[in-house]
Each structure stands twice: as structure tokens, then as C-alpha cells.
Short mmCIF file of C-alpha atoms in Angstrom, two decimals:
data_model
loop_
_atom_site.label_atom_id
_atom_site.label_comp_id
_atom_site.label_asym_id
_atom_site.label_seq_id
_atom_site.Cartn_x
_atom_site.Cartn_y
_atom_site.Cartn_z
CA MET A 359 -1.34 19.56 -18.29
CA GLN A 360 -2.06 15.87 -19.60
CA SER A 361 -3.75 13.67 -17.55
CA ALA A 362 -5.05 10.34 -17.40
CA VAL A 363 -8.21 8.84 -15.83
CA ILE A 364 -8.54 5.18 -15.36
CA VAL A 365 -11.74 3.27 -16.38
CA PHE A 366 -12.73 -0.28 -15.16
CA PRO A 367 -15.83 -1.94 -15.61
CA GLY A 368 -17.84 -0.99 -12.86
CA SER A 369 -16.10 2.51 -12.32
CA ASN A 370 -18.90 4.94 -11.95
CA CYS A 371 -17.34 8.29 -10.79
CA ASP A 372 -14.75 8.48 -13.90
CA ARG A 373 -16.75 11.00 -15.68
CA ASP A 374 -17.08 13.31 -12.49
CA LEU A 375 -13.48 13.14 -12.03
CA ALA A 376 -12.48 14.13 -15.80
CA THR A 377 -15.19 16.93 -15.45
CA ALA A 378 -13.62 18.24 -12.24
CA ILE A 379 -9.93 17.97 -13.67
CA GLU A 380 -11.17 19.76 -16.89
CA LEU A 381 -12.52 22.33 -14.98
CA VAL A 382 -9.66 23.11 -13.14
CA THR A 383 -6.87 22.43 -15.54
CA GLY A 384 -8.85 23.35 -18.76
CA ARG A 385 -7.90 20.36 -20.47
CA ALA A 386 -9.81 16.75 -20.65
CA PRO A 387 -7.88 14.01 -19.49
CA THR A 388 -7.81 10.80 -21.41
CA MET A 389 -9.80 8.10 -20.27
CA VAL A 390 -7.65 5.17 -20.07
CA TRP A 391 -9.47 1.48 -20.30
CA HIS A 392 -8.14 -0.90 -17.48
CA ARG A 393 -6.83 -3.31 -20.42
CA GLU A 394 -4.35 -0.82 -21.67
CA SER A 395 -0.90 -1.86 -20.74
CA GLU A 396 0.60 1.72 -21.28
CA LEU A 397 -0.40 5.30 -20.37
CA PRO A 398 -0.50 8.04 -23.04
CA ALA A 399 3.12 9.41 -23.35
CA GLY A 400 3.64 12.56 -21.06
CA THR A 401 0.75 11.98 -18.69
CA GLY A 402 1.56 14.07 -15.63
CA LEU A 403 -1.27 13.33 -13.40
CA ILE A 404 -3.04 9.83 -13.15
CA ALA A 405 -6.68 9.67 -11.28
CA VAL A 406 -8.30 6.38 -10.27
CA PRO A 407 -11.82 6.96 -9.77
CA GLY A 408 -14.53 5.65 -7.42
CA GLY A 409 -17.32 3.12 -8.34
CA PHE A 410 -17.46 -0.81 -8.10
CA SER A 411 -14.86 -2.09 -10.30
CA TYR A 412 -15.19 -5.57 -11.13
CA GLY A 413 -18.37 -5.59 -8.71
CA ASP A 414 -16.32 -5.45 -5.89
CA TYR A 415 -15.60 -9.36 -6.45
CA LEU A 416 -13.10 -10.98 -4.07
CA ARG A 417 -12.41 -7.64 -2.18
CA SER A 418 -12.98 -3.90 -3.34
CA GLY A 419 -9.97 -3.01 -5.48
CA ALA A 420 -8.46 -6.60 -5.78
CA ILE A 421 -8.92 -7.36 -9.10
CA ALA A 422 -8.56 -3.76 -10.61
CA ALA A 423 -5.55 -3.81 -8.73
CA ARG A 424 -4.53 -6.78 -11.05
CA SER A 425 -5.46 -5.33 -14.33
CA PRO A 426 -2.76 -4.65 -17.01
CA VAL A 427 -3.11 -0.30 -16.51
CA MET A 428 -2.40 -0.82 -12.69
CA GLN A 429 0.85 -1.90 -13.69
CA ALA A 430 1.31 0.58 -15.92
CA VAL A 431 0.19 2.97 -12.68
CA LYS A 432 2.48 1.36 -10.58
CA ALA A 433 5.48 2.14 -12.72
CA ALA A 434 4.28 5.75 -13.52
CA ALA A 435 3.91 6.17 -9.87
CA GLU A 436 7.34 4.65 -8.99
CA ARG A 437 8.66 7.46 -11.44
CA GLY A 438 7.20 9.93 -9.26
CA VAL A 439 4.24 10.93 -11.55
CA PRO A 440 1.14 12.01 -9.10
CA VAL A 441 -1.69 9.65 -8.49
CA LEU A 442 -4.69 10.29 -7.02
CA GLY A 443 -7.04 7.63 -6.03
CA ILE A 444 -10.55 8.49 -4.74
CA CYS A 445 -12.86 5.85 -2.67
CA ASN A 446 -12.69 2.64 -5.02
CA GLY A 447 -9.76 4.21 -6.29
CA PHE A 448 -8.28 4.18 -2.70
CA GLN A 449 -9.11 0.70 -2.49
CA ILE A 450 -7.37 -0.27 -5.52
CA LEU A 451 -4.11 1.49 -4.79
CA THR A 452 -3.80 0.06 -1.48
CA GLU A 453 -4.40 -3.50 -3.12
CA THR A 454 -1.69 -2.40 -5.44
CA GLY A 455 0.80 -1.80 -2.57
CA LEU A 456 1.49 1.90 -3.66
CA LEU A 457 0.04 2.74 -0.36
CA PRO A 458 -0.32 0.92 3.14
CA GLY A 459 -3.04 -0.83 4.69
CA ALA A 460 -6.47 -1.86 4.02
CA LEU A 461 -9.85 -0.46 3.67
CA MET A 462 -12.40 -3.12 5.35
CA ARG A 463 -16.22 -3.04 5.56
CA ASN A 464 -17.78 0.14 7.35
CA ALA A 465 -17.87 -0.76 11.23
CA GLY A 466 -21.50 0.06 11.02
CA ILE A 467 -21.98 -2.44 8.25
CA ARG A 468 -24.10 0.12 6.26
CA PHE A 469 -23.11 1.88 3.10
CA VAL A 470 -22.52 5.54 4.15
CA GLY A 471 -23.72 8.32 1.79
CA ARG A 472 -23.64 11.89 3.08
CA ASP A 473 -21.65 14.68 3.60
CA VAL A 474 -18.57 14.70 6.10
CA ALA A 475 -16.29 17.00 7.83
CA LEU A 476 -12.41 16.56 7.24
CA THR A 477 -9.69 18.15 8.86
CA VAL A 478 -6.74 19.02 6.46
CA GLU A 479 -3.60 17.07 8.57
CA ASN A 480 -0.87 18.01 6.09
CA SER A 481 -1.16 20.93 3.95
CA GLN A 482 2.07 20.49 2.53
CA SER A 483 1.74 18.23 0.26
CA ILE A 484 0.91 18.60 -3.89
CA PHE A 485 -2.58 17.58 -3.33
CA THR A 486 -3.12 19.89 -0.39
CA SER A 487 -1.09 22.90 -1.01
CA ARG A 488 -4.17 24.84 -1.05
CA TYR A 489 -5.61 24.08 2.24
CA GLU A 490 -4.23 25.42 5.54
CA ALA A 491 -3.25 23.11 8.24
CA ALA A 492 -5.96 21.82 10.41
CA GLU A 493 -8.61 23.44 8.33
CA GLN A 494 -11.76 21.69 8.40
CA VAL A 495 -13.38 21.08 4.94
CA THR A 496 -16.55 19.02 3.87
CA PHE A 497 -16.63 16.56 1.12
CA PRO A 498 -18.93 13.94 0.32
CA VAL A 499 -18.23 10.27 1.01
CA ALA A 500 -20.57 7.13 -0.43
CA HIS A 501 -18.60 3.90 0.66
CA HIS A 502 -19.44 0.57 2.31
CA ASP A 503 -15.52 -0.17 2.43
CA GLY A 504 -14.23 2.91 3.94
CA ASN A 505 -13.03 1.74 7.23
CA TYR A 506 -8.95 2.12 6.90
CA SER A 507 -7.08 -0.73 8.70
CA ALA A 508 -3.48 -1.12 9.10
CA ASP A 509 -1.17 -2.51 11.95
CA ALA A 510 -0.14 -0.03 14.64
CA ASP A 511 3.35 0.27 13.49
CA THR A 512 2.00 1.48 9.94
CA LEU A 513 -0.12 3.70 11.82
CA ASP A 514 2.48 5.27 14.00
CA ARG A 515 4.84 5.74 10.97
CA LEU A 516 2.12 7.16 8.92
CA GLU A 517 1.57 9.67 11.35
CA GLY A 518 5.15 10.42 12.36
CA ASP A 519 5.80 11.07 8.61
CA GLY A 520 2.74 13.53 8.03
CA ARG A 521 1.40 10.94 5.57
CA VAL A 522 -2.14 11.47 7.04
CA ALA A 523 -3.55 14.09 4.37
CA PHE A 524 -7.11 14.16 5.52
CA ARG A 525 -8.93 12.99 8.88
CA TYR A 526 -12.56 12.21 9.69
CA ALA A 527 -13.62 15.16 12.27
CA GLU A 528 -16.50 13.03 12.84
CA GLU A 529 -17.25 9.26 13.21
CA VAL A 530 -17.62 7.95 9.62
CA ASN A 531 -16.90 4.28 9.32
CA GLY A 532 -14.61 3.08 11.90
CA SER A 533 -11.33 3.74 10.38
CA ALA A 534 -8.22 3.53 12.56
CA ARG A 535 -7.18 6.97 13.91
CA ASN A 536 -10.17 8.40 11.88
CA ILE A 537 -7.91 8.55 8.91
CA ALA A 538 -9.77 9.53 5.78
CA GLY A 539 -6.87 9.92 3.16
CA ILE A 540 -3.20 9.09 3.33
CA LEU A 541 0.09 9.87 1.29
CA ASN A 542 2.92 7.48 -0.04
CA ALA A 543 6.22 7.98 1.61
CA ALA A 544 7.55 9.91 -1.47
CA GLY A 545 4.24 12.18 -1.29
CA ASN A 546 3.20 11.67 -5.05
CA VAL A 547 0.44 9.17 -4.24
CA LEU A 548 -2.66 10.13 -2.40
CA GLY A 549 -5.57 7.76 -1.70
CA MET A 550 -8.83 9.16 0.02
CA MET A 551 -12.29 7.91 0.43
CA PRO A 552 -14.30 11.24 0.24
CA HIS A 553 -15.01 12.84 -2.93
CA PRO A 554 -13.11 15.89 -3.45
CA GLU A 555 -14.85 15.37 -7.31
CA ARG A 556 -18.06 15.94 -6.21
CA ALA A 557 -17.43 19.53 -4.29
CA VAL A 558 -16.20 21.58 -7.28
CA GLU A 559 -18.63 23.84 -8.51
CA GLY A 560 -21.64 25.63 -7.11
CA ALA A 561 -24.57 23.40 -8.44
CA HIS A 562 -22.78 20.89 -6.03
CA GLY A 563 -23.64 22.84 -3.27
CA ARG A 564 -20.10 23.12 -2.07
CA THR A 565 -16.77 23.91 -3.52
CA ASP A 566 -13.90 22.74 -1.04
CA GLY A 567 -12.74 19.85 -3.19
CA ARG A 568 -11.88 22.37 -6.14
CA ARG A 569 -8.70 23.59 -4.13
CA LEU A 570 -7.15 19.80 -4.39
CA PHE A 571 -7.31 20.00 -8.31
CA GLU A 572 -6.35 23.73 -8.40
CA GLY A 573 -3.25 22.54 -5.97
CA LEU A 574 -2.33 19.57 -8.24
CA LEU A 575 -2.35 21.93 -11.21
CA GLU A 576 0.25 24.31 -9.83
CA ALA A 577 2.40 21.41 -8.66
CA VAL A 578 2.40 19.52 -12.05
CA ALA A 579 2.17 22.49 -14.55
CA MET B 829 -7.29 -32.00 -8.64
CA LYS B 830 -9.02 -29.39 -6.19
CA TYR B 831 -8.29 -27.24 -3.39
CA ARG B 832 -10.24 -25.50 -1.18
CA ILE B 833 -9.03 -21.99 0.12
CA LEU B 834 -9.98 -20.76 3.18
CA VAL B 835 -9.35 -16.94 3.73
CA THR B 836 -9.92 -15.64 7.39
CA LEU B 837 -9.31 -12.16 8.69
CA LYS B 838 -6.28 -12.00 11.16
CA PRO B 839 -6.77 -12.10 14.70
CA GLY B 840 -7.71 -8.99 16.18
CA VAL B 841 -8.93 -7.58 12.68
CA LEU B 842 -12.28 -6.16 13.33
CA ASP B 843 -14.57 -8.04 11.44
CA PRO B 844 -18.06 -6.24 11.01
CA GLN B 845 -19.84 -8.96 8.94
CA GLY B 846 -18.97 -11.39 11.94
CA LYS B 847 -20.38 -9.03 14.38
CA ALA B 848 -23.56 -8.62 12.29
CA ILE B 849 -24.01 -12.51 12.31
CA HIS B 850 -23.13 -12.65 15.91
CA HIS B 851 -25.83 -10.14 16.60
CA ALA B 852 -28.60 -11.92 14.45
CA LEU B 853 -27.89 -15.34 15.75
CA GLU B 854 -28.36 -13.29 19.41
CA GLY B 855 -31.67 -12.41 18.03
CA LEU B 856 -33.12 -15.90 16.99
CA GLY B 857 -32.39 -16.80 20.66
CA PHE B 858 -29.47 -18.40 19.80
CA ASP B 859 -27.37 -18.03 23.52
CA GLY B 860 -23.80 -18.84 24.29
CA VAL B 861 -22.46 -17.95 20.75
CA GLU B 862 -19.21 -16.23 22.06
CA ASP B 863 -17.60 -14.94 18.65
CA VAL B 864 -18.55 -15.01 14.87
CA ARG B 865 -15.96 -14.43 12.31
CA ALA B 866 -16.71 -14.41 8.75
CA GLY B 867 -14.39 -15.74 5.83
CA LYS B 868 -14.19 -17.01 2.20
CA LEU B 869 -14.13 -20.27 0.51
CA ILE B 870 -12.49 -20.26 -2.71
CA GLU B 871 -12.42 -23.81 -4.41
CA LEU B 872 -9.79 -24.15 -7.38
CA GLU B 873 -9.84 -26.71 -9.80
CA VAL B 874 -6.33 -27.03 -11.06
CA ALA B 875 -4.72 -29.32 -13.52
CA ASP B 876 -2.41 -32.12 -11.80
CA SER B 877 0.59 -30.27 -12.94
CA VAL B 878 -0.30 -27.05 -10.79
CA GLY B 879 1.53 -27.90 -7.33
CA GLN B 880 1.11 -26.27 -3.75
CA PRO B 881 3.90 -23.61 -4.30
CA GLU B 882 1.99 -22.16 -7.27
CA ILE B 883 -1.40 -22.31 -4.97
CA GLU B 884 0.27 -20.49 -2.25
CA GLU B 885 1.50 -17.66 -4.73
CA MET B 886 -1.85 -17.48 -6.15
CA CYS B 887 -3.07 -16.85 -2.61
CA ARG B 888 -0.67 -14.40 -1.91
CA LYS B 889 -0.81 -12.33 -5.32
CA LEU B 890 -4.54 -12.00 -5.41
CA LEU B 891 -6.95 -14.54 -3.49
CA ALA B 892 -5.69 -13.05 0.21
CA ASN B 893 -4.93 -9.55 1.25
CA THR B 894 -1.95 -10.68 3.42
CA VAL B 895 -2.15 -7.30 5.34
CA ILE B 896 -5.67 -8.47 6.90
CA GLU B 897 -6.17 -11.85 5.94
CA ASN B 898 -4.50 -15.29 6.46
CA PHE B 899 -5.25 -18.12 3.94
CA ARG B 900 -5.22 -22.06 4.60
CA ILE B 901 -5.12 -24.35 1.29
CA GLU B 902 -6.68 -27.47 1.97
CA ALA B 903 -6.54 -30.39 -0.58
CA ALA B 904 -10.17 -31.16 -1.61
CA GLU B 905 -9.31 -34.50 -2.98
CA PRO B 906 -6.69 -37.27 -3.29
CA ALA B 907 -4.41 -36.58 -6.31
CA ARG B 908 -5.33 -38.64 -9.30
CA ALA B 909 -3.26 -41.70 -9.61
#
């Protein structure tokens, strides 16, 4: 599977994400710099990594979302190419409009960096097919702006359409309805604050994240 | 021509920064502060050919996230004659 990891100035999870993808798919992704206006031909999976793109200036993800490469990512997402945005990647996907809502400053103001328990809310998506419905998993989080916010109608629609992929099983950052990760309407775009790529091998201490990439590989291959 | 863009959180959107500032003011002994909302001020210096509609477009496309924020545009100085 040909995959791409997008790299912005200030990305810092790009290599972790590339390592996780290579570990599971057996093929290293192409690292695509933010100034590129095209993705490599045949890209079957796009991953938007965590970090602090453009120093989080203006709003987290705001400037990255307007970069040339994100126009190409948006076009690919609209064609149905799977897009996975993690942490800052999730913030960027909401800022581009590929996902609804916004990620605001954590309700407790503090940066949260620890392992958190999540519930898999939708186990039917291309990202979560290797999990059981209502299964509890543990992924690390590391963010300052992870407080998911959207109006009540949007939240109801997300819930009603099964687009909440992951929910925090504990209070983490004040997110509306404890939302940790959401899907777009077509189901090919997932944004999530927790880091599955930091839980893929024994040395990480846990491997709950590995199945997300395995499921994707199966769906895309 | 200079414009000031005031970006504020929409009413009802929780503002943790405003809350923290509020607590800090109380800690300093300032009583009677009922609410604090924090926002952003962006100053733009633009050519005279740039009009209000373009500034509004800049706000909608980048300077404010209209999912959670409102914006207000103020001319900071009169247009040059």
C-alpha cells in the first residue's frame, strides 16, 4: 500500500506515524512536505501527524489547513482516499472543513500528556474494524487543544450517524460528550486526539493502536 | 489603510482562558468581575485598493474560525485622501 505522511514545519509525530505504518504495512510511507501541491500518484492512505504545525499560531492547525498540500489532501479525501488525522492532524482536518467542529483549549487549561482509556464507539469503520464494539482500549494523549466543540445539532448528527469513533472513558479535556475521535459522513476520514501510533509495539508498553493500522491495511489493500 | 480585526468566541462557547484570567483576577483581590472572555486582536495594514469585502473574506477564510468565533472589523484610521 502506497501511503503518505504529511509534514509541516513543527510536526513532531510524523516519524512515529511513518514507523507505525511501515511496521504494519511493510512499506514506508512517502513523507510529503507542506509546500507540495500534489500527492504521489497512487496514494491509498494519507496520514496527517501530530505536532505543533506553524507553532500553533493563530489557532492550532489553522495555518497548516491553508497550506498547498492540504488542498491536495482535501481533493483526495473527497475522492474517497482514507485520511487519518491524529492530534494536530485532527485539528488540521477540522480547520480544513473535512471534519465538523473545532478543538479548543483543554477545559482545565493544562497540557494533558498521559495514557487514557477510550471506548470504541463504532467498530464498523475502515479505521476501527479490528476492534470490538464498546471495547475499551488505552492510547496515550498529549495535547493542549483537545477540547472538542460543536453545536448541539452537529453533535446529535455525529452520534445519530455513528460518526463518533472513539469516546474518552474518563474526563480528559472537557470535550463535548467526551468525544475523542470522529468520522466524516462518508467514513473515509478519521480525526482523533489520542495517539494510536504510540501504542503499536512492545517497547511502547501497549499495542492497542496497532489494530487501527491493521484494519486500514486490510481495508485499503 | 489600517484595520483592526477583533476575534471573539461565540456566546455560549466555553472559554477556559477567560475562566483562568477570571480566577487570577479574583486571586488578586479584584471582586465584582462577573465574566471574562479572551479573544484576539489582529491589525492589518493594507493597500488602499483593499476593501471591506476582501477583509471580510480574509476573516472568514483564515483569521477567524466561524465554527466557534465571531469577528468584527474596525477601520483603525481614516482612509488616506
